[in-house]
């Protein structure tokens, strides 16, 4: 591809019906661009986990993806409650998910660890009361 | 084994994508009711066996290109779940058997786990 590609989707809070649609869109775009199945898979996992966190914890927000020659950057931005203790939040098993999310199969406290595992760069910028930004980058050449 | 063979072993019937069952080879399966667990551990090409029936099951399957999903204990998903699967080309099958029985029978029939941690000794 010659031009960088930018995709953006709004994600609604607590909408379990529509949740995942944005991620599927991002994934379909990456596939269409001819990226390898392993890159598409990693990007899909990151995007979907980040989207579900927007739905469940972040009060909704926005999913964005930037694709260029070398990498795909995926960002999830919200103006929700923020994460008081990031160290704790990225540990496997830590969750504050409520009953509704658990009934749907979420709340294992595995989302952020999954994101981290699949990303070459993983950054969380968060402030209590102001919101959370999760930024990840996958490099095409590292990650097969 | 194909999805059709698998369905026969556990007496499962099709909810959508019936015409595809015979053409999809499934070497492995993952059984789980936690989406993040599926996203972390379900290897490429493995089918999903689950007791959850909400629409996010199909979203998860979409994300990972999971070749097919089986619902256990006769729990039928809602129509919107079936519609999304049908639109995404993901076959859904349903069996009356429990998760335990399904897994035991499919393992005995040669379906592999996503990661095999049996000890040698
Ligand atoms: N965007 C967010 N805004 C506020 N808190 C968040 C956000 N994302 C994650 N968290 C906090 O971090 C915790 C861990 O998140 P993580 O995604 O790892 O697990 P989970 O969402 O609770 O469960 P799972 O992802 O396995 O369904 C959450 O329970 C929540 O407390
Ligand atoms: Mg999560």
CSV table of N, CA and C in Angstrom, one decimal, chain A:
chain,number,residue,atom,x,y,z
A,1,UNK,N,0.9,-1.2,0.0
A,1,UNK,CA,0.0,0.0,0.0
A,1,UNK,C,0.9,1.2,0.0
A,2,UNK,N,0.5,2.3,-0.7
A,2,UNK,CA,1.3,3.5,-0.7
A,2,UNK,C,0.9,4.5,0.3
A,3,UNK,N,-0.4,4.8,0.4
A,3,UNK,CA,-0.9,5.8,1.3
A,3,UNK,C,-1.1,5.1,2.7
A,4,UNK,N,-0.8,5.8,3.8
A,4,UNK,CA,-1.2,5.2,5.1
A,4,UNK,C,-2.7,5.2,5.2
A,5,UNK,N,-3.3,4.2,5.9
A,5,UNK,CA,-4.7,4.1,6.0
A,5,UNK,C,-5.1,4.3,7.4
A,6,UNK,N,-6.2,5.1,7.6
A,6,UNK,CA,-6.7,5.4,8.9
A,6,UNK,C,-8.2,4.9,9.0
A,7,UNK,N,-8.4,4.2,10.1
A,7,UNK,CA,-9.8,3.7,10.3
A,7,UNK,C,-10.2,4.2,11.7
A,8,UNK,N,-11.5,4.6,11.9
A,8,UNK,CA,-11.9,5.0,13.2
A,8,UNK,C,-13.4,4.6,13.4
A,9,UNK,N,-13.7,4.1,14.6
A,9,UNK,CA,-15.1,3.7,14.9
A,9,UNK,C,-15.4,4.2,16.3
A,10,UNK,N,-16.6,4.7,16.5
A,10,UNK,CA,-17.2,5.0,17.8
A,10,UNK,C,-17.7,3.7,18.4
A,11,UNK,N,-17.5,3.5,19.7
A,11,UNK,CA,-17.9,2.3,20.4
A,11,UNK,C,-18.8,2.8,21.5
A,12,UNK,N,-20.0,2.2,21.6
A,12,UNK,CA,-21.0,2.7,22.6
A,12,UNK,C,-20.8,1.9,23.9
A,13,UNK,N,-21.1,2.6,25.0
A,13,UNK,CA,-21.0,2.0,26.4
A,13,UNK,C,-22.0,0.9,26.5
A,14,UNK,N,-21.7,-0.2,27.2
A,14,UNK,CA,-22.6,-1.2,27.6
A,14,UNK,C,-23.5,-1.8,26.5
A,15,UNK,N,-23.1,-1.6,25.2
A,15,UNK,CA,-23.8,-2.2,24.1
A,15,UNK,C,-23.2,-3.5,23.7
A,16,UNK,N,-23.7,-4.6,24.4
A,16,UNK,CA,-23.1,-5.9,24.1
A,16,UNK,C,-23.6,-6.5,22.8
A,17,UNK,N,-24.6,-5.9,22.3
A,17,UNK,CA,-25.1,-6.4,21.0
A,17,UNK,C,-24.2,-6.0,19.8
A,18,UNK,N,-23.8,-4.8,19.9
A,18,UNK,CA,-23.0,-4.2,18.7
A,18,UNK,C,-21.5,-4.4,19.0
A,19,UNK,N,-21.2,-4.6,20.2
A,19,UNK,CA,-19.7,-4.7,20.5
A,19,UNK,C,-19.0,-5.7,19.6
A,20,UNK,N,-17.9,-5.4,19.1
A,20,UNK,CA,-17.1,-6.3,18.3
A,20,UNK,C,-17.3,-5.9,16.8
A,21,UNK,N,-18.3,-5.1,16.5
A,21,UNK,CA,-18.5,-4.7,15.1
A,21,UNK,C,-17.3,-3.9,14.6
A,22,UNK,N,-16.9,-3.0,15.4
A,22,UNK,CA,-15.7,-2.1,15.0
A,22,UNK,C,-14.5,-3.0,14.8
A,23,UNK,N,-14.2,-3.9,15.7
A,23,UNK,CA,-13.1,-4.8,15.6
A,23,UNK,C,-13.1,-5.6,14.3
A,24,UNK,N,-14.3,-6.1,14.0
A,24,UNK,CA,-14.5,-6.9,12.8
A,24,UNK,C,-14.2,-6.1,11.6
A,25,UNK,N,-14.6,-4.9,11.6
A,25,UNK,CA,-14.3,-3.9,10.5
A,25,UNK,C,-12.8,-3.7,10.3
A,26,UNK,N,-12.1,-3.5,11.4
A,26,UNK,CA,-10.7,-3.3,11.3
A,26,UNK,C,-10.0,-4.5,10.8
A,27,UNK,N,-10.4,-5.7,11.3
A,27,UNK,CA,-9.9,-6.9,10.9
A,27,UNK,C,-10.1,-7.2,9.4
A,28,UNK,N,-11.3,-6.9,8.9
A,28,UNK,CA,-11.6,-7.1,7.5
A,28,UNK,C,-10.7,-6.2,6.6
A,29,UNK,N,-10.5,-5.0,7.1
A,29,UNK,CA,-9.7,-4.1,6.3
A,29,UNK,C,-8.2,-4.6,6.2
A,30,UNK,N,-7.7,-5.1,7.3
A,30,UNK,CA,-6.3,-5.6,7.3
A,30,UNK,C,-6.2,-6.8,6.4
A,31,UNK,N,-7.2,-7.7,6.4
A,31,UNK,CA,-7.2,-8.8,5.5
A,31,UNK,C,-7.2,-8.4,4.1
A,32,UNK,N,-8.1,-7.4,3.8
A,32,UNK,CA,-8.2,-6.9,2.4
A,32,UNK,C,-6.9,-6.3,1.9
A,33,UNK,N,-6.1,-5.8,2.9
A,33,UNK,CA,-4.8,-5.2,2.5
A,33,UNK,C,-3.8,-6.3,2.3
A,34,UNK,N,-4.2,-7.5,2.5
A,34,UNK,CA,-3.3,-8.6,2.2
A,34,UNK,C,-2.2,-8.9,3.3
A,35,UNK,N,-2.5,-8.4,4.5
A,35,UNK,CA,-1.5,-8.7,5.6
A,35,UNK,C,-1.6,-10.2,6.0
A,36,UNK,N,-0.5,-10.7,6.5
A,36,UNK,CA,-0.5,-12.1,6.8
A,36,UNK,C,-1.5,-12.5,7.9
A,37,UNK,N,-1.9,-13.8,7.9
A,37,UNK,CA,-2.9,-14.2,8.8
A,37,UNK,C,-2.5,-14.0,10.3
A,38,UNK,N,-1.2,-14.2,10.5
A,38,UNK,CA,-0.7,-14.0,11.9
A,38,UNK,C,-0.8,-12.6,12.4
A,39,UNK,N,-0.5,-11.7,11.5
A,39,UNK,CA,-0.6,-10.2,11.8
A,39,UNK,C,-2.1,-9.9,12.0
A,40,UNK,N,-2.9,-10.4,11.1
A,40,UNK,CA,-4.4,-10.1,11.2
A,40,UNK,C,-5.0,-10.6,12.5
A,41,UNK,N,-4.5,-11.8,12.9
A,41,UNK,CA,-5.0,-12.4,14.1
A,41,UNK,C,-4.6,-11.6,15.3
A,42,UNK,N,-3.3,-11.3,15.4
A,42,UNK,CA,-2.8,-10.5,16.5
A,42,UNK,C,-3.6,-9.1,16.6
A,43,UNK,N,-3.8,-8.5,15.5
A,43,UNK,CA,-4.5,-7.2,15.5
A,43,UNK,C,-5.9,-7.4,15.9
A,44,UNK,N,-6.5,-8.5,15.4
A,44,UNK,CA,-7.9,-8.7,15.8
A,44,UNK,C,-8.1,-8.9,17.3
A,45,UNK,N,-7.2,-9.7,17.9
A,45,UNK,CA,-7.3,-9.9,19.3
A,45,UNK,C,-7.1,-8.6,20.1
A,46,UNK,N,-6.1,-7.8,19.7
A,46,UNK,CA,-5.9,-6.6,20.4
A,46,UNK,C,-7.1,-5.7,20.2
A,47,UNK,N,-7.6,-5.5,19.0
A,47,UNK,CA,-8.7,-4.6,18.8
A,47,UNK,C,-10.0,-5.0,19.5
A,48,UNK,N,-10.3,-6.3,19.5
A,48,UNK,CA,-11.5,-6.8,20.1
A,48,UNK,C,-11.4,-6.7,21.7
A,49,UNK,N,-10.3,-7.0,22.2
A,49,UNK,CA,-10.1,-6.9,23.7
A,49,UNK,C,-10.2,-5.4,24.1
A,50,UNK,N,-9.6,-4.5,23.3
A,50,UNK,CA,-9.7,-3.1,23.6
A,50,UNK,C,-11.1,-2.6,23.4
A,51,UNK,N,-11.8,-3.0,22.4
A,51,UNK,CA,-13.1,-2.6,22.2
A,51,UNK,C,-14.0,-3.0,23.3
A,52,UNK,N,-13.9,-4.3,23.8
A,52,UNK,CA,-14.7,-4.8,24.9
A,52,UNK,C,-14.4,-4.0,26.1
A,53,UNK,N,-13.2,-3.6,26.3
A,53,UNK,CA,-12.9,-2.8,27.5
A,53,UNK,C,-13.6,-1.4,27.4
A,54,UNK,N,-13.7,-0.9,26.2
A,54,UNK,CA,-14.4,0.4,26.1
A,54,UNK,C,-15.9,0.2,26.4
A,55,UNK,N,-16.4,-0.9,26.0
A,55,UNK,CA,-17.8,-1.2,26.2
A,55,UNK,C,-18.1,-1.5,27.7
A,56,UNK,N,-17.2,-2.3,28.3
A,56,UNK,CA,-17.5,-2.8,29.7
A,56,UNK,C,-17.0,-1.8,30.7
A,57,UNK,N,-15.8,-1.2,30.5
A,57,UNK,CA,-15.2,-0.4,31.6
A,57,UNK,C,-15.1,1.1,31.3
A,58,UNK,N,-15.0,1.4,30.0
A,58,UNK,CA,-14.6,2.8,29.6
A,58,UNK,C,-15.7,3.8,29.4
A,59,UNK,N,-16.9,3.3,29.5
A,59,UNK,CA,-18.1,4.2,29.2
A,59,UNK,C,-18.1,4.5,27.7
A,60,UNK,N,-17.7,3.6,26.9
A,60,UNK,CA,-17.7,3.8,25.4
A,60,UNK,C,-16.4,4.6,25.1
A,61,UNK,N,-16.2,4.8,23.8
A,61,UNK,CA,-15.1,5.5,23.3
A,61,UNK,C,-14.8,5.4,21.8
A,62,UNK,N,-13.6,5.3,21.5
A,62,UNK,CA,-13.3,5.2,20.0
A,62,UNK,C,-12.1,4.3,19.8
A,63,UNK,N,-12.3,3.5,18.7
A,63,UNK,CA,-11.2,2.6,18.3
A,63,UNK,C,-10.6,3.2,17.0
A,64,UNK,N,-9.3,3.3,16.9
A,64,UNK,CA,-8.7,3.8,15.7
A,64,UNK,C,-7.5,2.9,15.3
A,65,UNK,N,-7.3,2.7,14.0
A,65,UNK,CA,-6.2,2.0,13.5
A,65,UNK,C,-5.5,2.7,12.4
A,66,UNK,N,-4.2,2.7,12.5
A,66,UNK,CA,-3.4,3.4,11.4
A,66,UNK,C,-2.5,2.3,10.8
A,67,UNK,N,-2.6,2.2,9.5
A,67,UNK,CA,-1.8,1.1,8.9
A,67,UNK,C,-0.8,1.8,7.9
A,68,UNK,N,0.4,1.5,8.0
A,68,UNK,CA,1.4,2.0,6.9
A,68,UNK,C,2.2,0.8,6.5
A,69,UNK,N,3.3,1.1,5.8
A,69,UNK,CA,4.2,0.0,5.2
A,69,UNK,C,4.7,-0.9,6.2
A,70,UNK,N,5.0,-0.4,7.4
A,70,UNK,CA,5.8,-1.2,8.4
A,70,UNK,C,5.0,-1.8,9.5
A,71,UNK,N,3.9,-1.1,9.8
A,71,UNK,CA,3.2,-1.5,11.1
A,71,UNK,C,1.7,-1.1,11.1
A,72,UNK,N,1.0,-1.7,12.0
A,72,UNK,CA,-0.4,-1.3,12.3
A,72,UNK,C,-0.4,-0.8,13.8
A,73,UNK,N,-0.9,0.4,13.9
A,73,UNK,CA,-1.1,1.0,15.2
A,73,UNK,C,-2.6,0.9,15.6
A,74,UNK,N,-2.9,0.4,16.8
A,74,UNK,CA,-4.3,0.3,17.2
A,74,UNK,C,-4.4,1.1,18.5
A,75,UNK,N,-5.4,2.0,18.5
A,75,UNK,CA,-5.6,2.8,19.7
A,75,UNK,C,-7.1,2.7,20.2
A,76,UNK,N,-7.3,2.6,21.5
A,76,UNK,CA,-8.6,2.7,22.1
A,76,UNK,C,-8.6,3.9,23.1
A,77,UNK,N,-9.5,4.8,22.8
A,77,UNK,CA,-9.5,6.0,23.6
A,77,UNK,C,-10.9,6.2,24.3
A,78,UNK,N,-10.9,6.5,25.6
A,78,UNK,CA,-12.2,6.8,26.2
A,78,UNK,C,-12.0,7.9,27.2
A,79,UNK,N,-13.2,8.4,27.6
A,79,UNK,CA,-13.2,9.4,28.7
A,79,UNK,C,-13.9,8.9,29.9
A,80,UNK,N,-13.6,7.7,30.2
A,80,UNK,CA,-14.3,7.0,31.3
A,80,UNK,C,-13.6,7.2,32.6
A,81,UNK,N,-13.8,6.2,33.5
A,81,UNK,CA,-13.3,6.4,34.9
A,81,UNK,C,-11.8,6.4,35.1
A,82,UNK,N,-11.1,5.9,34.1
A,82,UNK,CA,-9.6,5.7,34.2
A,82,UNK,C,-9.3,4.5,35.0
A,83,UNK,N,-8.0,4.1,35.1
A,83,UNK,CA,-7.5,2.9,35.8
A,83,UNK,C,-6.7,3.4,37.0
A,84,UNK,N,-7.1,3.2,38.2
A,84,UNK,CA,-6.3,3.7,39.4
A,84,UNK,C,-4.9,3.0,39.5
A,85,UNK,N,-4.9,1.7,39.2
A,85,UNK,CA,-3.6,1.0,39.4
A,85,UNK,C,-3.3,0.2,38.1
A,86,UNK,N,-2.5,0.7,37.2
A,86,UNK,CA,-2.2,0.0,35.9
A,86,UNK,C,-1.5,-1.3,36.2
A,87,UNK,N,-0.5,-1.2,37.0
A,87,UNK,CA,0.3,-2.4,37.4
A,87,UNK,C,-0.6,-3.6,37.7
A,88,UNK,N,-1.6,-3.3,38.5
A,88,UNK,CA,-2.5,-4.3,38.9
A,88,UNK,C,-3.4,-4.8,37.8
A,89,UNK,N,-3.9,-3.8,37.0
A,89,UNK,CA,-4.9,-4.0,35.9
A,89,UNK,C,-4.3,-4.9,34.8
A,90,UNK,N,-3.0,-4.8,34.6
A,90,UNK,CA,-2.4,-5.6,33.5
A,90,UNK,C,-2.0,-7.0,34.0
A,91,UNK,N,-2.2,-7.3,35.3
A,91,UNK,CA,-2.0,-8.7,35.7
A,91,UNK,C,-3.1,-9.6,35.4
A,92,UNK,N,-2.7,-10.9,35.0
A,92,UNK,CA,-3.7,-11.9,34.6
A,92,UNK,C,-4.6,-12.1,35.8
A,93,UNK,N,-5.9,-12.1,35.5
A,93,UNK,CA,-6.9,-12.4,36.5
A,93,UNK,C,-7.5,-11.2,37.3
A,94,UNK,N,-6.8,-10.0,37.1
A,94,UNK,CA,-7.4,-8.9,37.8
A,94,UNK,C,-8.6,-8.4,37.0
A,95,UNK,N,-9.7,-8.2,37.7
A,95,UNK,CA,-10.9,-7.7,37.0
A,95,UNK,C,-11.8,-6.9,38.0
A,96,UNK,N,-12.5,-5.9,37.5
A,96,UNK,CA,-13.6,-5.3,38.2
A,96,UNK,C,-14.9,-5.4,37.5
A,97,UNK,N,-14.9,-6.3,36.5
A,97,UNK,CA,-16.1,-6.5,35.7
A,97,UNK,C,-17.3,-7.0,36.5
A,98,UNK,N,-18.4,-6.5,36.2
A,98,UNK,CA,-19.7,-6.8,36.9
A,98,UNK,C,-20.3,-8.0,36.4
A,99,UNK,N,-21.5,-8.4,37.0
A,99,UNK,CA,-22.2,-9.6,36.6
A,99,UNK,C,-22.6,-9.6,35.1
A,100,UNK,N,-23.1,-8.5,34.6
A,100,UNK,CA,-23.5,-8.5,33.2
A,100,UNK,C,-22.4,-8.9,32.3
A,101,UNK,N,-21.2,-8.3,32.5
A,101,UNK,CA,-20.1,-8.7,31.6
A,101,UNK,C,-19.7,-10.2,31.8
A,102,UNK,N,-19.8,-10.6,33.1
A,102,UNK,CA,-19.4,-12.0,33.3
A,102,UNK,C,-20.4,-13.0,32.7
A,103,UNK,N,-21.6,-12.7,32.7
A,103,UNK,CA,-22.6,-13.5,32.1
A,103,UNK,C,-22.4,-13.7,30.6
A,104,UNK,N,-21.8,-12.6,30.0
A,104,UNK,CA,-21.5,-12.7,28.6
A,104,UNK,C,-20.1,-13.4,28.3
A,105,UNK,N,-19.4,-13.8,29.3
A,105,UNK,CA,-18.2,-14.5,29.0
A,105,UNK,C,-17.0,-13.6,29.2
A,106,UNK,N,-17.2,-12.4,29.7
A,106,UNK,CA,-16.0,-11.5,29.9
A,106,UNK,C,-15.7,-11.4,31.4
A,107,UNK,N,-14.6,-10.7,31.8
A,107,UNK,CA,-14.3,-10.6,33.2
A,107,UNK,C,-13.4,-11.6,33.7
A,108,UNK,N,-12.5,-12.1,32.8
A,108,UNK,CA,-11.5,-13.1,33.3
A,108,UNK,C,-10.2,-12.4,33.7
A,109,UNK,N,-10.2,-11.1,33.5
A,109,UNK,CA,-9.0,-10.3,33.7
A,109,UNK,C,-7.8,-10.7,32.8
A,110,UNK,N,-8.2,-11.0,31.6
A,110,UNK,CA,-7.2,-11.5,30.6
A,110,UNK,C,-7.0,-10.6,29.5
A,111,UNK,N,-7.9,-9.6,29.4
A,111,UNK,CA,-7.9,-8.7,28.2
A,111,UNK,C,-6.6,-7.9,28.0
A,112,UNK,N,-6.2,-7.2,29.0
A,112,UNK,CA,-5.0,-6.4,28.9
A,112,UNK,C,-3.8,-7.2,28.7
A,113,UNK,N,-3.7,-8.4,29.5
A,113,UNK,CA,-2.5,-9.3,29.2
A,113,UNK,C,-2.5,-9.8,27.8
A,114,UNK,N,-3.7,-10.1,27.3
A,114,UNK,CA,-3.8,-10.6,25.9
A,114,UNK,C,-3.3,-9.5,24.9
A,115,UNK,N,-3.7,-8.3,25.2
A,115,UNK,CA,-3.3,-7.2,24.3
A,115,UNK,C,-1.8,-7.0,24.3
A,116,UNK,N,-1.2,-7.1,25.6
A,116,UNK,CA,0.2,-6.9,25.7
A,116,UNK,C,1.0,-8.0,25.0
A,117,UNK,N,0.5,-9.2,25.1
A,117,UNK,CA,1.2,-10.4,24.5
A,117,UNK,C,1.2,-10.3,23.0
A,118,UNK,N,0.2,-9.7,22.4
A,118,UNK,CA,0.1,-9.6,21.0
A,118,UNK,C,0.7,-8.4,20.3
A,119,UNK,N,1.1,-7.4,21.2
A,119,UNK,CA,1.6,-6.2,20.7
A,119,UNK,C,3.2,-6.1,20.7
A,120,UNK,N,3.8,-5.4,19.8
A,120,UNK,CA,5.2,-5.1,19.9
A,120,UNK,C,5.4,-3.9,20.8
A,121,UNK,N,4.5,-3.0,20.7
A,121,UNK,CA,4.5,-1.8,21.6
A,121,UNK,C,3.2,-1.8,22.3
A,122,UNK,N,3.2,-1.6,23.6
A,122,UNK,CA,2.0,-1.6,24.4
A,122,UNK,C,2.1,-0.4,25.4
A,123,UNK,N,1.2,0.5,25.3
A,123,UNK,CA,1.2,1.7,26.3
A,123,UNK,C,-0.2,2.0,26.8
A,124,UNK,N,-0.2,2.3,28.1
A,124,UNK,CA,-1.5,2.7,28.6
A,124,UNK,C,-1.3,4.1,29.2
A,125,UNK,N,-2.1,5.0,28.8
A,125,UNK,CA,-2.1,6.4,29.4
A,125,UNK,C,-3.5,6.6,30.1
A,126,UNK,N,-3.5,6.7,31.4
A,126,UNK,CA,-4.8,6.8,32.0
A,126,UNK,C,-4.7,7.7,33.2
A,127,UNK,N,-5.9,8.4,33.5
A,127,UNK,CA,-6.0,9.2,34.6
A,127,UNK,C,-7.4,9.0,35.2
A,128,UNK,N,-7.4,8.8,36.5
A,128,UNK,CA,-8.7,8.6,37.2
A,128,UNK,C,-9.6,9.8,37.0
A,129,UNK,N,-10.8,9.5,36.5
A,129,UNK,CA,-11.8,10.6,36.3
A,129,UNK,C,-11.6,11.2,34.9
A,130,UNK,N,-10.6,10.9,34.2
A,130,UNK,CA,-10.4,11.6,32.9
A,130,UNK,C,-10.5,10.7,31.7
A,131,UNK,N,-10.0,9.4,31.9
A,131,UNK,CA,-10.1,8.5,30.8
A,131,UNK,C,-8.8,7.7,30.6
A,132,UNK,N,-8.9,6.8,29.6
A,132,UNK,CA,-7.8,5.9,29.3
A,132,UNK,C,-7.5,5.8,27.8
A,133,UNK,N,-6.3,5.8,27.5
A,133,UNK,CA,-5.9,5.5,26.1
A,133,UNK,C,-4.9,4.3,26.1
A,134,UNK,N,-5.3,3.3,25.3
A,134,UNK,CA,-4.4,2.2,25.1
A,134,UNK,C,-3.9,2.3,23.7
A,135,UNK,N,-2.6,2.2,23.6
A,135,UNK,CA,-1.9,2.3,22.3
A,135,UNK,C,-1.1,1.1,22.1
A,136,UNK,N,-1.2,0.5,20.9
A,136,UNK,CA,-0.4,-0.7,20.6
A,136,UNK,C,0.1,-0.5,19.2
A,137,UNK,N,1.3,-1.1,18.9
A,137,UNK,CA,1.8,-1.2,17.6
A,137,UNK,C,2.3,-2.6,17.3
A,138,UNK,N,1.9,-3.1,16.1
A,138,UNK,CA,2.5,-4.4,15.6
A,138,UNK,C,3.3,-4.1,14.4
A,139,UNK,N,4.6,-4.6,14.5
A,139,UNK,CA,5.5,-4.4,13.3
A,139,UNK,C,5.3,-5.6,12.4
A,140,UNK,N,5.3,-5.4,11.1
A,140,UNK,CA,5.0,-6.6,10.2
A,140,UNK,C,6.2,-7.5,10.2
A,141,UNK,N,7.5,-7.0,10.3
A,141,UNK,CA,8.6,-7.9,10.1
A,141,UNK,C,8.9,-8.7,11.3
A,142,UNK,N,8.7,-8.2,12.5
A,142,UNK,CA,9.0,-8.9,13.7
A,142,UNK,C,8.1,-10.1,13.8
A,143,UNK,N,6.8,-9.9,13.6
A,143,UNK,CA,5.8,-10.7,14.2
A,143,UNK,C,5.3,-11.8,13.3
A,144,UNK,N,6.0,-12.8,13.1
A,144,UNK,CA,5.4,-14.0,12.4
A,144,UNK,C,5.1,-15.1,13.3
